[in-house]
Amino acid sequence: MAKITYIDHTGTERTLEAKNGESVMEVAIKNSVPGIDADCGGACACATCHVYVDEAYLGKLSPPEAMETSMLDFAENVRDNSRLSCQISVSDELDGMKVTTPESQH
Amino acid sequence: MSRENLNCILVIGGGQAGAQALISLRQNGYEGALHLIAEEPFLPYQRPPLSKAYLKGEMAKERLAFKPQDWYESHNITLHLGVRADKIDRENHILHLQDGTELTYDALIIATGARPRPLKLEGADLKGVQDLRGLDDIDQLRPALKRGTRLVIIGAGYIGLEAAAAARSLGAEVTVLEMAERVLARVTSPVISTFFTQLHERQGVSIRTKVRTDCLMGKAGHVSGVKLSTGEELPADIVLVGIGVLPNQELAEAAGILCETGICVDEAGRTSDPDIFAAGDCTSRPLIHYDRRGRLESVHNAIEQGKCVAAALMEKPGPKLDVPWFWSDQYHIKLQIAGLSQGYENFIVRGDPTSERFAVFYFKAGKLLGVDAINAPPEFLVTKKLIISGSALAPEELQDTSLSMKEIAAKYAA
């Protein structure tokens, strides 16, 4: 279990309980967090679940695979802490992590 | 019907399109009564993982649902699960359900999806002969798929090949039968067909093209094999049928709503009855990037039309219509498709088709129609932009890998 805080582009924060093994995207979708579309449902096929990850937690995430890096390269407003949230699997280690969602995924 | 008179909306179908319509209606501020009528006894769930991660046992069932039960409660959505919609009485604006319930509506959204094309052969009704469409199909199939299970798949389309890959990873002995001369013949070029044939063969799948199935054989009511038209018999513990789908348009058709292959809708998802909309696999829709109409069987289409219908009902601008896109996961390979390549006159290959990263671009009369991208997201993502921009580009430029897709996008899709 981990508490993940989602911050939308207006600065509104929502903290949600996430189960280990769920993705950061799934938790967002099931709780109707704005700013994440996740059209493909987590298959790393559409790049519509882009988030910015709290720098302090970046190192705790497994590094992106080639597909994710390649998809992110074409997302809008990519930064060094950009990830696709469908590829971040929740674990105890991520308790307290904050992710920020962009204004639009398209 | 204006927005003020919109107090009860019914959504028929609990797939991706129906779920999206519900979500988007509430997101767009619709506060009236909202009902979901779904034939399957489950909360709306994602179908793509069924032939992929879920079949392999890598994804728990709870993770398939789009939204948890309490979402429907908190959004005041009345669920009629496990119930079929029987008849639309357009004159009186009443939907009759199979269990005798009558629901009146101001607007109706038909998102009934598609069903597997039935195999019309002797023995098709034997136990162990299965479709691959719903959660029940997979839950029935998975326990039977073990190391050494002899699985025969009829039809080498995307669903059949995805199932082959998942079954191989579970240790089943897999044979794929295809009538055409190559796998995926209806949907892609020989280059991509060859790539997937070789991929599956390397993984130990037996691919048999140009074969006709004569009948299915059984023992004690259970399938035991497949007999080909040549007389050859292939032993089988399970037979999967993946020979395409048919749109579920009968409900609309019986109500006199205009249909072709699919329920005819406009860009907003409106049918020939202004109070009735349709979305997803069951529709025939305008394909604005191709100046024609057609049916799409995809997540992209279901989401887009679900959003369009909700926006139209709430008199809000709909989403910008995207280029059709699709994906398929087989083993470690991700195929991403942008655009519709049907009717292409020529194609070019970017990258090395014997590698596991390349793309095939399709053209007609000099116009880029689409791409099949193997582990190649830039080619997929940029093609969407190139099709939308409609700019003429020389196929040779796409072939030149010294030009990055970013550079091509900057030049042609800015």
mmCIF file of C-alpha atoms in Angstrom, chain B residues 42-342:
data_model
loop_
_atom_site.group_PDB
_atom_site.id
_atom_site.type_symbol
_atom_site.label_atom_id
_atom_site.label_comp_id
_atom_site.label_asym_id
_atom_site.label_seq_id
_atom_site.Cartn_x
_atom_site.Cartn_y
_atom_site.Cartn_z
ATOM 1 C CA PHE B 42 -20.232 -7.500 -15.207
ATOM 2 C CA LEU B 43 -19.404 -3.878 -14.605
ATOM 3 C CA PRO B 44 -18.020 -2.406 -17.830
ATOM 4 C CA TYR B 45 -14.526 -3.743 -18.396
ATOM 5 C CA GLN B 46 -11.618 -3.411 -20.781
ATOM 6 C CA ARG B 47 -11.504 -5.942 -23.566
ATOM 7 C CA PRO B 48 -7.979 -5.521 -25.007
ATOM 8 C CA PRO B 49 -6.224 -7.372 -22.143
ATOM 9 C CA LEU B 50 -8.499 -10.408 -22.624
ATOM 10 C CA SER B 51 -6.415 -11.786 -25.460
ATOM 11 C CA LYS B 52 -3.165 -10.510 -23.937
ATOM 12 C CA ALA B 53 -2.186 -9.975 -20.281
ATOM 13 C CA TYR B 54 -5.407 -11.356 -18.795
ATOM 14 C CA LEU B 55 -5.248 -14.557 -20.822
ATOM 15 C CA LYS B 56 -1.647 -15.025 -19.706
ATOM 16 C CA GLY B 57 -2.757 -14.653 -16.091
ATOM 17 C CA GLU B 58 -0.724 -11.485 -15.582
ATOM 18 C CA MET B 59 -3.666 -9.233 -14.771
ATOM 19 C CA ALA B 60 -6.234 -9.716 -12.015
ATOM 20 C CA LYS B 61 -9.923 -9.549 -12.914
ATOM 21 C CA GLU B 62 -10.585 -6.514 -10.687
ATOM 22 C CA ARG B 63 -8.120 -4.554 -12.764
ATOM 23 C CA LEU B 64 -10.206 -5.011 -15.909
ATOM 24 C CA ALA B 65 -13.105 -2.827 -14.725
ATOM 25 C CA PHE B 66 -13.050 0.763 -15.984
ATOM 26 C CA LYS B 67 -14.575 2.031 -12.756
ATOM 27 C CA PRO B 68 -15.335 0.412 -9.408
ATOM 28 C CA GLN B 69 -18.915 -0.248 -8.273
ATOM 29 C CA ASP B 70 -18.988 2.817 -6.009
ATOM 30 C CA TRP B 71 -18.272 5.091 -8.963
ATOM 31 C CA TYR B 72 -21.634 4.114 -10.482
ATOM 32 C CA GLU B 73 -23.340 4.774 -7.169
ATOM 33 C CA SER B 74 -21.686 8.133 -6.589
ATOM 34 C CA HIS B 75 -22.475 9.173 -10.177
ATOM 35 C CA ASN B 76 -26.084 8.111 -9.832
ATOM 36 C CA ILE B 77 -26.036 5.571 -12.638
ATOM 37 C CA THR B 78 -28.658 2.808 -12.550
ATOM 38 C CA LEU B 79 -27.200 -0.511 -13.633
ATOM 39 C CA HIS B 80 -29.172 -3.218 -15.430
ATOM 40 C CA LEU B 81 -26.501 -5.904 -15.741
ATOM 41 C CA GLY B 82 -27.054 -9.309 -17.287
ATOM 42 C CA VAL B 83 -30.113 -8.012 -19.136
ATOM 43 C CA ARG B 84 -30.595 -7.698 -22.866
ATOM 44 C CA ALA B 85 -32.400 -4.804 -24.503
ATOM 45 C CA ASP B 86 -35.116 -6.366 -26.636
ATOM 46 C CA LYS B 87 -36.919 -3.662 -28.506
ATOM 47 C CA ILE B 88 -36.903 0.071 -29.071
ATOM 48 C CA ASP B 89 -40.335 1.679 -29.311
ATOM 49 C CA ARG B 90 -39.308 4.905 -31.003
ATOM 50 C CA GLU B 91 -42.775 6.373 -31.211
ATOM 51 C CA ASN B 92 -43.289 6.236 -27.445
ATOM 52 C CA HIS B 93 -39.607 6.578 -26.522
ATOM 53 C CA ILE B 94 -39.617 3.319 -24.573
ATOM 54 C CA LEU B 95 -36.909 0.671 -24.388
ATOM 55 C CA HIS B 96 -38.164 -2.834 -23.603
ATOM 56 C CA LEU B 97 -35.756 -5.078 -21.722
ATOM 57 C CA GLN B 98 -35.744 -8.850 -21.866
ATOM 58 C CA ASP B 99 -36.774 -9.086 -18.191
ATOM 59 C CA GLY B 100 -39.962 -7.135 -18.895
ATOM 60 C CA THR B 101 -38.711 -3.777 -17.645
ATOM 61 C CA GLU B 102 -39.795 -0.791 -19.703
ATOM 62 C CA LEU B 103 -37.620 2.303 -19.568
ATOM 63 C CA THR B 104 -38.682 5.586 -21.087
ATOM 64 C CA TYR B 105 -35.974 7.763 -22.586
ATOM 65 C CA ASP B 106 -35.298 11.202 -23.882
ATOM 66 C CA ALA B 107 -32.120 10.002 -25.558
ATOM 67 C CA LEU B 108 -30.800 6.535 -26.250
ATOM 68 C CA ILE B 109 -27.194 5.542 -26.905
ATOM 69 C CA ILE B 110 -26.653 2.209 -28.639
ATOM 70 C CA ALA B 111 -23.207 0.803 -27.890
ATOM 71 C CA THR B 112 -23.896 -2.860 -28.455
ATOM 72 C CA GLY B 113 -20.516 -3.667 -29.968
ATOM 73 C CA ALA B 114 -19.874 -6.649 -32.160
ATOM 74 C CA ARG B 115 -20.001 -10.406 -31.796
ATOM 75 C CA PRO B 116 -17.713 -13.099 -33.134
ATOM 76 C CA ARG B 117 -18.578 -14.294 -36.600
ATOM 77 C CA PRO B 118 -19.852 -17.819 -36.046
ATOM 78 C CA LEU B 119 -18.018 -20.775 -37.513
ATOM 79 C CA LYS B 120 -20.586 -22.543 -39.659
ATOM 80 C CA LEU B 121 -19.107 -26.005 -39.707
ATOM 81 C CA GLU B 122 -20.085 -29.390 -38.418
ATOM 82 C CA GLY B 123 -18.827 -29.755 -34.874
ATOM 83 C CA ALA B 124 -18.706 -26.035 -34.124
ATOM 84 C CA ASP B 125 -21.061 -26.601 -31.176
ATOM 85 C CA LEU B 126 -18.799 -29.167 -29.458
ATOM 86 C CA LYS B 127 -17.460 -28.373 -26.015
ATOM 87 C CA GLY B 128 -13.953 -26.951 -26.165
ATOM 88 C CA VAL B 129 -14.735 -24.863 -29.257
ATOM 89 C CA GLN B 130 -14.590 -21.245 -28.213
ATOM 90 C CA ASP B 131 -14.791 -17.643 -29.243
ATOM 91 C CA LEU B 132 -12.573 -14.944 -27.832
ATOM 92 C CA ARG B 133 -14.717 -11.957 -27.076
ATOM 93 C CA GLY B 134 -15.944 -11.787 -23.504
ATOM 94 C CA LEU B 135 -14.584 -12.305 -20.025
ATOM 95 C CA ASP B 136 -16.540 -15.562 -19.722
ATOM 96 C CA ASP B 137 -14.801 -16.921 -22.812
ATOM 97 C CA ILE B 138 -11.383 -16.326 -21.294
ATOM 98 C CA ASP B 139 -12.326 -17.568 -17.828
ATOM 99 C CA GLN B 140 -13.484 -20.779 -19.429
ATOM 100 C CA LEU B 141 -10.430 -21.072 -21.622
ATOM 101 C CA ARG B 142 -7.593 -20.272 -19.263
ATOM 102 C CA PRO B 143 -7.789 -23.237 -16.879
ATOM 103 C CA ALA B 144 -7.693 -25.536 -19.901
ATOM 104 C CA LEU B 145 -4.555 -23.958 -21.308
ATOM 105 C CA LYS B 146 -1.646 -25.818 -19.801
ATOM 106 C CA ARG B 147 1.738 -27.056 -20.791
ATOM 107 C CA GLY B 148 1.144 -29.471 -23.654
ATOM 108 C CA THR B 149 -2.510 -28.542 -24.311
ATOM 109 C CA ARG B 150 -3.097 -28.921 -28.035
ATOM 110 C CA LEU B 151 -4.694 -25.687 -29.183
ATOM 111 C CA VAL B 152 -5.891 -25.053 -32.713
ATOM 112 C CA ILE B 153 -6.794 -21.489 -33.632
ATOM 113 C CA ILE B 154 -8.983 -20.941 -36.680
ATOM 114 C CA GLY B 155 -8.219 -17.546 -38.201
ATOM 115 C CA ALA B 156 -4.912 -15.692 -38.282
ATOM 116 C CA GLY B 157 -6.180 -12.204 -37.528
ATOM 117 C CA TYR B 158 -4.960 -10.066 -34.653
ATOM 118 C CA ILE B 159 -7.108 -11.804 -32.061
ATOM 119 C CA GLY B 160 -6.038 -15.265 -33.177
ATOM 120 C CA LEU B 161 -2.363 -14.334 -33.216
ATOM 121 C CA GLU B 162 -2.524 -12.605 -29.826
ATOM 122 C CA ALA B 163 -4.177 -15.699 -28.379
ATOM 123 C CA ALA B 164 -1.484 -17.847 -29.987
ATOM 124 C CA ALA B 165 1.224 -15.774 -28.301
ATOM 125 C CA ALA B 166 -0.466 -15.902 -24.903
ATOM 126 C CA ALA B 167 -1.116 -19.645 -25.171
ATOM 127 C CA ARG B 168 2.502 -20.311 -26.134
ATOM 128 C CA SER B 169 3.674 -18.438 -23.062
ATOM 129 C CA LEU B 170 1.495 -20.815 -21.024
ATOM 130 C CA GLY B 171 3.177 -23.759 -22.696
ATOM 131 C CA ALA B 172 0.374 -24.872 -25.026
ATOM 132 C CA GLU B 173 1.131 -26.497 -28.379
ATOM 133 C CA VAL B 174 -0.380 -24.052 -30.845
ATOM 134 C CA THR B 175 -1.437 -24.426 -34.465
ATOM 135 C CA VAL B 176 -2.973 -21.510 -36.371
ATOM 136 C CA LEU B 177 -5.092 -22.223 -39.446
ATOM 137 C CA GLU B 178 -5.721 -19.572 -42.083
ATOM 138 C CA MET B 179 -7.626 -19.809 -45.366
ATOM 139 C CA ALA B 180 -5.781 -16.923 -47.027
ATOM 140 C CA GLU B 181 -2.273 -17.278 -48.352
ATOM 141 C CA ARG B 182 -0.766 -15.372 -45.437
ATOM 142 C CA VAL B 183 -1.577 -14.329 -41.876
ATOM 143 C CA LEU B 184 -3.286 -10.929 -41.378
ATOM 144 C CA ALA B 185 -3.954 -10.903 -45.128
ATOM 145 C CA ARG B 186 -7.070 -8.751 -44.814
ATOM 146 C CA VAL B 187 -5.422 -6.031 -42.756
ATOM 147 C CA THR B 188 -1.785 -5.622 -43.672
ATOM 148 C CA SER B 189 1.035 -5.973 -46.202
ATOM 149 C CA PRO B 190 3.054 -9.101 -46.963
ATOM 150 C CA VAL B 191 6.043 -7.578 -45.124
ATOM 151 C CA ILE B 192 4.161 -7.463 -41.836
ATOM 152 C CA SER B 193 2.564 -10.865 -42.474
ATOM 153 C CA THR B 194 5.996 -12.388 -42.984
ATOM 154 C CA PHE B 195 7.323 -10.733 -39.857
ATOM 155 C CA PHE B 196 4.543 -12.152 -37.666
ATOM 156 C CA THR B 197 4.682 -15.587 -39.305
ATOM 157 C CA GLN B 198 8.398 -15.816 -38.564
ATOM 158 C CA LEU B 199 7.959 -14.431 -35.063
ATOM 159 C CA HIS B 200 5.373 -17.090 -34.213
ATOM 160 C CA GLU B 201 7.334 -19.859 -35.862
ATOM 161 C CA ARG B 202 10.424 -18.951 -33.848
ATOM 162 C CA GLN B 203 8.258 -19.239 -30.744
ATOM 163 C CA GLY B 204 7.167 -22.713 -31.789
ATOM 164 C CA VAL B 205 3.722 -21.991 -33.242
ATOM 165 C CA SER B 206 2.741 -23.945 -36.327
ATOM 166 C CA ILE B 207 1.243 -21.548 -38.878
ATOM 167 C CA ARG B 208 -0.744 -23.213 -41.644
ATOM 168 C CA THR B 209 -1.953 -20.896 -44.411
ATOM 169 C CA LYS B 210 -4.099 -21.732 -47.466
ATOM 170 C CA VAL B 211 -5.961 -24.393 -45.527
ATOM 171 C CA ARG B 212 -9.677 -24.956 -45.296
ATOM 172 C CA THR B 213 -11.309 -26.531 -42.304
ATOM 173 C CA ASP B 214 -13.778 -29.217 -43.259
ATOM 174 C CA CYS B 215 -15.260 -29.995 -39.861
ATOM 175 C CA LEU B 216 -14.477 -30.321 -36.181
ATOM 176 C CA MET B 217 -14.325 -33.805 -34.744
ATOM 177 C CA GLY B 218 -15.456 -34.750 -31.262
ATOM 178 C CA LYS B 219 -15.421 -37.469 -28.645
ATOM 179 C CA ALA B 220 -18.177 -37.652 -26.047
ATOM 180 C CA GLY B 221 -19.359 -34.157 -26.899
ATOM 181 C CA HIS B 222 -15.923 -32.543 -26.594
ATOM 182 C CA VAL B 223 -13.775 -31.438 -29.490
ATOM 183 C CA SER B 224 -10.943 -33.815 -30.301
ATOM 184 C CA GLY B 225 -9.608 -32.517 -33.563
ATOM 185 C CA VAL B 226 -9.925 -30.503 -36.731
ATOM 186 C CA LYS B 227 -10.341 -32.075 -40.125
ATOM 187 C CA LEU B 228 -8.958 -30.113 -43.058
ATOM 188 C CA SER B 229 -10.421 -30.202 -46.583
ATOM 189 C CA THR B 230 -7.424 -32.297 -47.671
ATOM 190 C CA GLY B 231 -8.531 -34.981 -45.246
ATOM 191 C CA GLU B 232 -5.680 -34.294 -42.853
ATOM 192 C CA GLU B 233 -6.713 -34.494 -39.206
ATOM 193 C CA LEU B 234 -5.142 -32.323 -36.511
ATOM 194 C CA PRO B 235 -5.701 -33.431 -32.925
ATOM 195 C CA ALA B 236 -6.991 -30.668 -30.663
ATOM 196 C CA ASP B 237 -7.942 -30.290 -26.997
ATOM 197 C CA ILE B 238 -9.303 -26.803 -27.608
ATOM 198 C CA VAL B 239 -10.276 -24.936 -30.754
ATOM 199 C CA LEU B 240 -10.428 -21.154 -30.753
ATOM 200 C CA VAL B 241 -12.386 -19.380 -33.442
ATOM 201 C CA GLY B 242 -11.179 -15.931 -34.459
ATOM 202 C CA ILE B 243 -12.644 -15.238 -37.890
ATOM 203 C CA GLY B 244 -13.817 -11.679 -37.425
ATOM 204 C CA VAL B 245 -16.835 -9.982 -35.895
ATOM 205 C CA LEU B 246 -20.303 -8.828 -36.921
ATOM 206 C CA PRO B 247 -21.787 -5.570 -35.666
ATOM 207 C CA ASN B 248 -24.665 -5.909 -33.210
ATOM 208 C CA GLN B 249 -27.078 -3.744 -35.166
ATOM 209 C CA GLU B 250 -30.254 -5.864 -35.030
ATOM 210 C CA LEU B 251 -31.854 -3.868 -32.209
ATOM 211 C CA ALA B 252 -31.463 -0.673 -34.238
ATOM 212 C CA GLU B 253 -32.419 -2.320 -37.506
ATOM 213 C CA ALA B 254 -35.627 -3.771 -36.069
ATOM 214 C CA ALA B 255 -36.576 -0.271 -34.919
ATOM 215 C CA GLY B 256 -36.172 1.044 -38.445
ATOM 216 C CA ILE B 257 -32.966 2.962 -37.810
ATOM 217 C CA LEU B 258 -30.806 3.283 -40.908
ATOM 218 C CA CYS B 259 -28.049 0.660 -41.021
ATOM 219 C CA GLU B 260 -25.520 -0.561 -43.561
ATOM 220 C CA THR B 261 -22.840 -2.902 -42.223
ATOM 221 C CA GLY B 262 -23.103 -1.120 -38.900
ATOM 222 C CA ILE B 263 -25.563 1.444 -37.590
ATOM 223 C CA CYS B 264 -25.196 4.608 -39.678
ATOM 224 C CA VAL B 265 -24.135 7.612 -37.630
ATOM 225 C CA ASP B 266 -22.883 11.106 -38.383
ATOM 226 C CA GLU B 267 -19.763 12.715 -36.896
ATOM 227 C CA ALA B 268 -21.625 13.404 -33.656
ATOM 228 C CA GLY B 269 -22.743 9.769 -33.397
ATOM 229 C CA ARG B 270 -26.383 10.568 -34.240
ATOM 230 C CA THR B 271 -28.380 7.892 -36.064
ATOM 231 C CA SER B 272 -31.243 8.467 -38.495
ATOM 232 C CA ASP B 273 -33.423 9.072 -35.397
ATOM 233 C CA PRO B 274 -32.351 12.385 -33.807
ATOM 234 C CA ASP B 275 -32.967 11.072 -30.287
ATOM 235 C CA ILE B 276 -30.942 7.915 -30.812
ATOM 236 C CA PHE B 277 -27.165 7.802 -30.947
ATOM 237 C CA ALA B 278 -24.714 4.972 -31.450
ATOM 238 C CA ALA B 279 -21.045 4.507 -30.615
ATOM 239 C CA GLY B 280 -18.286 1.939 -30.957
ATOM 240 C CA ASP B 281 -17.896 -1.269 -32.957
ATOM 241 C CA CYS B 282 -21.602 -1.372 -33.889
ATOM 242 C CA THR B 283 -21.487 1.815 -35.970
ATOM 243 C CA SER B 284 -20.676 2.787 -39.501
ATOM 244 C CA ARG B 285 -19.228 6.271 -39.289
ATOM 245 C CA PRO B 286 -17.698 9.016 -41.400
ATOM 246 C CA LEU B 287 -13.934 8.559 -41.686
ATOM 247 C CA ILE B 288 -13.055 12.184 -42.144
ATOM 248 C CA HIS B 289 -9.408 11.673 -43.022
ATOM 249 C CA TYR B 290 -10.361 9.319 -45.840
ATOM 250 C CA ASP B 291 -13.517 10.878 -47.342
ATOM 251 C CA ARG B 292 -15.527 7.726 -46.861
ATOM 252 C CA ARG B 293 -17.585 5.882 -44.290
ATOM 253 C CA GLY B 294 -16.667 2.684 -42.554
ATOM 254 C CA ARG B 295 -16.663 0.574 -39.468
ATOM 255 C CA LEU B 296 -13.825 0.651 -36.956
ATOM 256 C CA GLU B 297 -13.232 -2.037 -34.368
ATOM 257 C CA SER B 298 -10.990 -0.321 -31.902
ATOM 258 C CA VAL B 299 -10.505 1.280 -28.532
ATOM 259 C CA HIS B 300 -9.780 4.614 -30.187
ATOM 260 C CA ASN B 301 -13.123 4.548 -31.992
ATOM 261 C CA ALA B 302 -15.092 3.500 -28.920
ATOM 262 C CA ILE B 303 -13.584 6.258 -26.779
ATOM 263 C CA GLU B 304 -13.909 8.908 -29.464
ATOM 264 C CA GLN B 305 -17.535 8.128 -30.318
ATOM 265 C CA GLY B 306 -18.462 7.820 -26.640
ATOM 266 C CA LYS B 307 -17.089 11.327 -26.141
ATOM 267 C CA CYS B 308 -18.747 12.646 -29.325
ATOM 268 C CA VAL B 309 -22.181 11.390 -28.350
ATOM 269 C CA ALA B 310 -21.959 12.824 -24.831
ATOM 270 C CA ALA B 311 -20.767 16.166 -26.183
ATOM 271 C CA ALA B 312 -23.556 16.304 -28.781
ATOM 272 C CA LEU B 313 -26.223 15.566 -26.166
ATOM 273 C CA MET B 314 -24.846 18.237 -23.854
ATOM 274 C CA GLU B 315 -24.507 20.669 -26.791
ATOM 275 C CA LYS B 316 -20.788 21.039 -26.236
ATOM 276 C CA PRO B 317 -18.011 20.862 -28.826
ATOM 277 C CA GLY B 318 -16.905 17.281 -29.428
ATOM 278 C CA PRO B 319 -13.316 16.060 -29.329
ATOM 279 C CA LYS B 320 -11.036 16.683 -32.276
ATOM 280 C CA LEU B 321 -11.383 13.551 -34.401
ATOM 281 C CA ASP B 322 -8.203 11.517 -34.349
ATOM 282 C CA VAL B 323 -6.705 9.357 -37.050
ATOM 283 C CA PRO B 324 -7.841 5.756 -36.367
ATOM 284 C CA TRP B 325 -5.258 3.875 -34.334
ATOM 285 C CA PHE B 326 -4.823 0.354 -33.046
ATOM 286 C CA TRP B 327 -2.259 -1.784 -31.316
ATOM 287 C CA SER B 328 -1.427 -5.442 -30.828
ATOM 288 C CA ASP B 329 0.883 -7.120 -28.309
ATOM 289 C CA GLN B 330 2.438 -10.438 -29.228
ATOM 290 C CA TYR B 331 5.349 -11.800 -27.188
ATOM 291 C CA HIS B 332 7.810 -8.905 -26.769
ATOM 292 C CA ILE B 333 6.532 -7.150 -29.880
ATOM 293 C CA LYS B 334 4.265 -4.131 -29.911
ATOM 294 C CA LEU B 335 2.606 -3.349 -33.195
ATOM 295 C CA GLN B 336 1.106 0.142 -33.387
ATOM 296 C CA ILE B 337 -1.057 1.060 -36.341
ATOM 297 C CA ALA B 338 -2.002 4.596 -37.294
ATOM 298 C CA GLY B 339 -4.414 5.265 -40.129
ATOM 299 C CA LEU B 340 -6.246 2.884 -42.438
ATOM 300 C CA SER B 341 -4.082 1.165 -45.013
ATOM 301 C CA GLN B 342 -6.924 -0.642 -46.837
#
